[in-house]
Coordinates of C-alpha atoms and ligand atoms in Angstrom, one line a residue:
M1 CA 97.2 118.8 -266.6
N2 CA 99.8 116.8 -264.8
M3 CA 102.5 119.2 -265.9
S4 CA 100.7 122.3 -264.6
Y5 CA 100.1 120.6 -261.3
R6 CA 103.8 119.8 -261.0
V7 CA 104.7 123.3 -261.8
F8 CA 102.3 124.5 -259.1
Q9 CA 103.8 122.0 -256.7
K10 CA 107.3 123.2 -257.5
R11 CA 106.3 126.8 -257.0
L12 CA 104.8 125.9 -253.7
E13 CA 108.0 124.2 -252.6
C14 CA 110.1 127.2 -253.7
G15 CA 107.8 129.6 -251.8
M16 CA 108.2 127.5 -248.7
T17 CA 111.9 127.4 -248.9
L18 CA 112.1 131.1 -249.6
I19 CA 110.1 131.8 -246.5
E20 CA 112.1 129.4 -244.5
M21 CA 115.3 131.0 -245.8
L22 CA 114.1 134.5 -244.9
C23 CA 113.2 133.3 -241.4
F24 CA 116.6 131.7 -241.0
M25 CA 118.3 134.9 -242.2
A26 CA 116.2 137.0 -239.9
L27 CA 117.1 134.7 -237.0
A28 CA 120.8 134.8 -237.9
L29 CA 120.6 138.6 -238.2
C30 CA 118.8 138.9 -234.8
I31 CA 121.5 136.7 -233.2
L32 CA 124.2 138.8 -234.7
I33 CA 122.6 142.0 -233.5
G34 CA 122.1 140.3 -230.1
I35 CA 125.8 139.3 -230.0
F36 CA 126.9 142.8 -231.1
L37 CA 124.7 144.5 -228.5
A38 CA 125.8 142.1 -225.7
T39 CA 129.5 142.3 -226.5
V40 CA 129.3 146.1 -226.6
I41 CA 127.4 146.4 -223.4
I42 CA 129.1 143.5 -221.5
E43 CA 132.7 143.2 -222.5
S44 CA 133.2 139.7 -221.4
W45 CA 133.1 136.2 -222.9
Y46 CA 129.6 135.5 -221.7
G47 CA 128.4 138.4 -223.8
W48 CA 128.3 136.0 -226.7
L49 CA 126.1 133.7 -224.8
L50 CA 123.8 136.5 -223.8
G51 CA 123.9 137.8 -227.3
V52 CA 122.6 134.5 -228.7
A53 CA 119.8 134.5 -226.1
L54 CA 119.0 138.1 -226.9
G55 CA 119.0 137.3 -230.6
F56 CA 116.5 134.5 -230.1
L57 CA 114.3 136.9 -228.1
L58 CA 114.6 139.5 -230.8
F59 CA 113.4 137.0 -233.3
F60 CA 110.7 135.2 -231.4
I61 CA 109.0 138.1 -229.5
P62 CA 107.7 139.8 -232.6
L63 CA 106.6 136.4 -234.0
M64 CA 104.7 135.7 -230.8
A65 CA 103.3 139.2 -230.7
L66 CA 102.1 138.7 -234.3
A67 CA 100.5 135.3 -233.4
V68 CA 98.7 136.9 -230.4
L69 CA 97.5 139.8 -232.5
K70 CA 96.2 137.4 -235.2
D71 CA 94.4 135.4 -232.5
L72 CA 92.8 138.5 -231.1
W73 CA 91.8 139.6 -234.6
S74 CA 90.3 136.5 -235.9
G75 CA 89.8 134.4 -232.8
S76 CA 91.5 131.1 -232.6
G77 CA 90.5 128.1 -230.6
L78 CA 87.0 127.4 -229.6
P79 CA 84.7 128.9 -226.9
K80 CA 82.9 127.0 -224.2
C81 CA 80.0 124.8 -225.2
R82 CA 76.4 125.8 -224.7
N83 CA 76.2 123.9 -221.5
G84 CA 79.2 125.7 -220.2
C85 CA 81.0 122.6 -219.2
C86 CA 83.3 121.9 -222.1
R87 CA 86.2 124.2 -222.8
G88 CA 87.7 124.7 -226.2
P89 CA 91.4 124.8 -227.0
G90 CA 92.8 128.2 -225.9
N91 CA 95.1 130.5 -227.9
F92 CA 98.2 128.9 -226.5
S93 CA 97.2 125.4 -225.5
G94 CA 96.1 123.0 -228.2
Y95 CA 94.0 121.0 -225.8
G96 CA 90.2 121.2 -225.4
D97 CA 87.2 119.1 -224.8
Y98 CA 86.1 119.3 -228.4
D99 CA 86.6 116.4 -230.7
T100 CA 86.8 116.9 -234.4
Q101 CA 84.6 114.3 -236.1
K102 CA 83.9 113.8 -239.8
S103 CA 80.4 113.0 -240.9
G104 CA 80.0 112.6 -244.6
E105 CA 81.9 115.5 -246.2
E106 CA 81.5 117.8 -243.2
Y107 CA 83.7 118.2 -240.1
Y108 CA 82.1 118.9 -236.8
E109 CA 83.4 119.9 -233.4
V110 CA 81.7 117.6 -230.9
C111 CA 81.9 118.5 -227.3
K112 CA 81.7 116.1 -224.4
C113 CA 78.0 116.6 -224.0
G114 CA 77.6 115.2 -227.5
D115 CA 76.5 118.5 -229.1
R116 CA 77.8 119.2 -232.6
Y117 CA 79.3 122.6 -233.4
K118 CA 80.8 124.2 -236.4
R119 CA 83.0 127.2 -237.0
H120 CA 82.1 129.5 -239.9
G121 CA 84.7 132.2 -239.9
K122 CA 83.9 134.3 -236.9
R123 CA 80.8 132.4 -236.1
F124 CA 80.5 129.4 -233.9
V125 CA 77.2 127.6 -234.5
L126 CA 75.4 124.7 -233.0
V127 CA 74.5 122.0 -235.5
N128 CA 71.1 120.4 -234.8
E129 CA 70.1 116.8 -235.2
D130 CA 68.6 117.5 -238.6
G131 CA 71.6 119.4 -239.9
T132 CA 70.3 122.9 -239.5
E133 CA 72.4 125.4 -237.7
T134 CA 71.6 127.6 -234.7
P135 CA 73.7 130.7 -234.1
Y136 CA 75.5 130.5 -230.9
L137 CA 78.5 132.7 -230.5
I138 CA 80.3 135.2 -232.6
W139 CA 83.9 136.4 -232.3
R140 CA 84.4 140.2 -231.9
R141 CA 87.8 141.5 -232.7
F142 CA 89.9 142.0 -229.7
R143 CA 86.9 141.4 -227.4
G144 CA 86.2 137.8 -227.4
W145 CA 83.2 135.5 -227.9
Y146 CA 79.7 137.2 -227.7
P147 CA 76.3 135.7 -228.1
D148 CA 75.4 135.6 -231.8
E149 CA 72.0 137.3 -232.1
G150 CA 72.5 138.0 -235.8
Q151 CA 70.6 136.6 -238.7
P152 CA 70.7 132.8 -238.8
C153 CA 73.6 131.3 -240.7
R154 CA 73.1 129.9 -244.1
V155 CA 73.7 126.2 -244.4
R156 CA 76.5 125.7 -246.8
Ligands
ZN1 ZN1 79.7 120.3 -223.7

């Protein structure tokens, strides 16, 4: 049992390094392309400098675009609380009024009003005192948070 765990661990590490290596290669390639473009367009010493900057842009803009698309698709962060006074962390800022608290085996997002919430995939539900859940908001792809009028969530 220990063996298989270690093999799994090893695979995981290899996977990570492979991804990191690919990222690094992509970055290096982007910088090279950037330098090439810049030195061809601007035939001067600072073409190199511009090329490196261009390379970073080439590398990071698609990454950021992907991150934004992923956020719009699945909805990251948390919406406003039911009282409308506490804001969740946005797509780009990690700050918000919610505080993640652990109660038993469950994690809750507690806003400043003291209400407990939980994220179930696309749903953001209010957790009542007795542990039951009231549908609150649902994330609609590319459109944002909408009132959740669907069937009540099952308690997991
Ligand atoms: Zn609140």
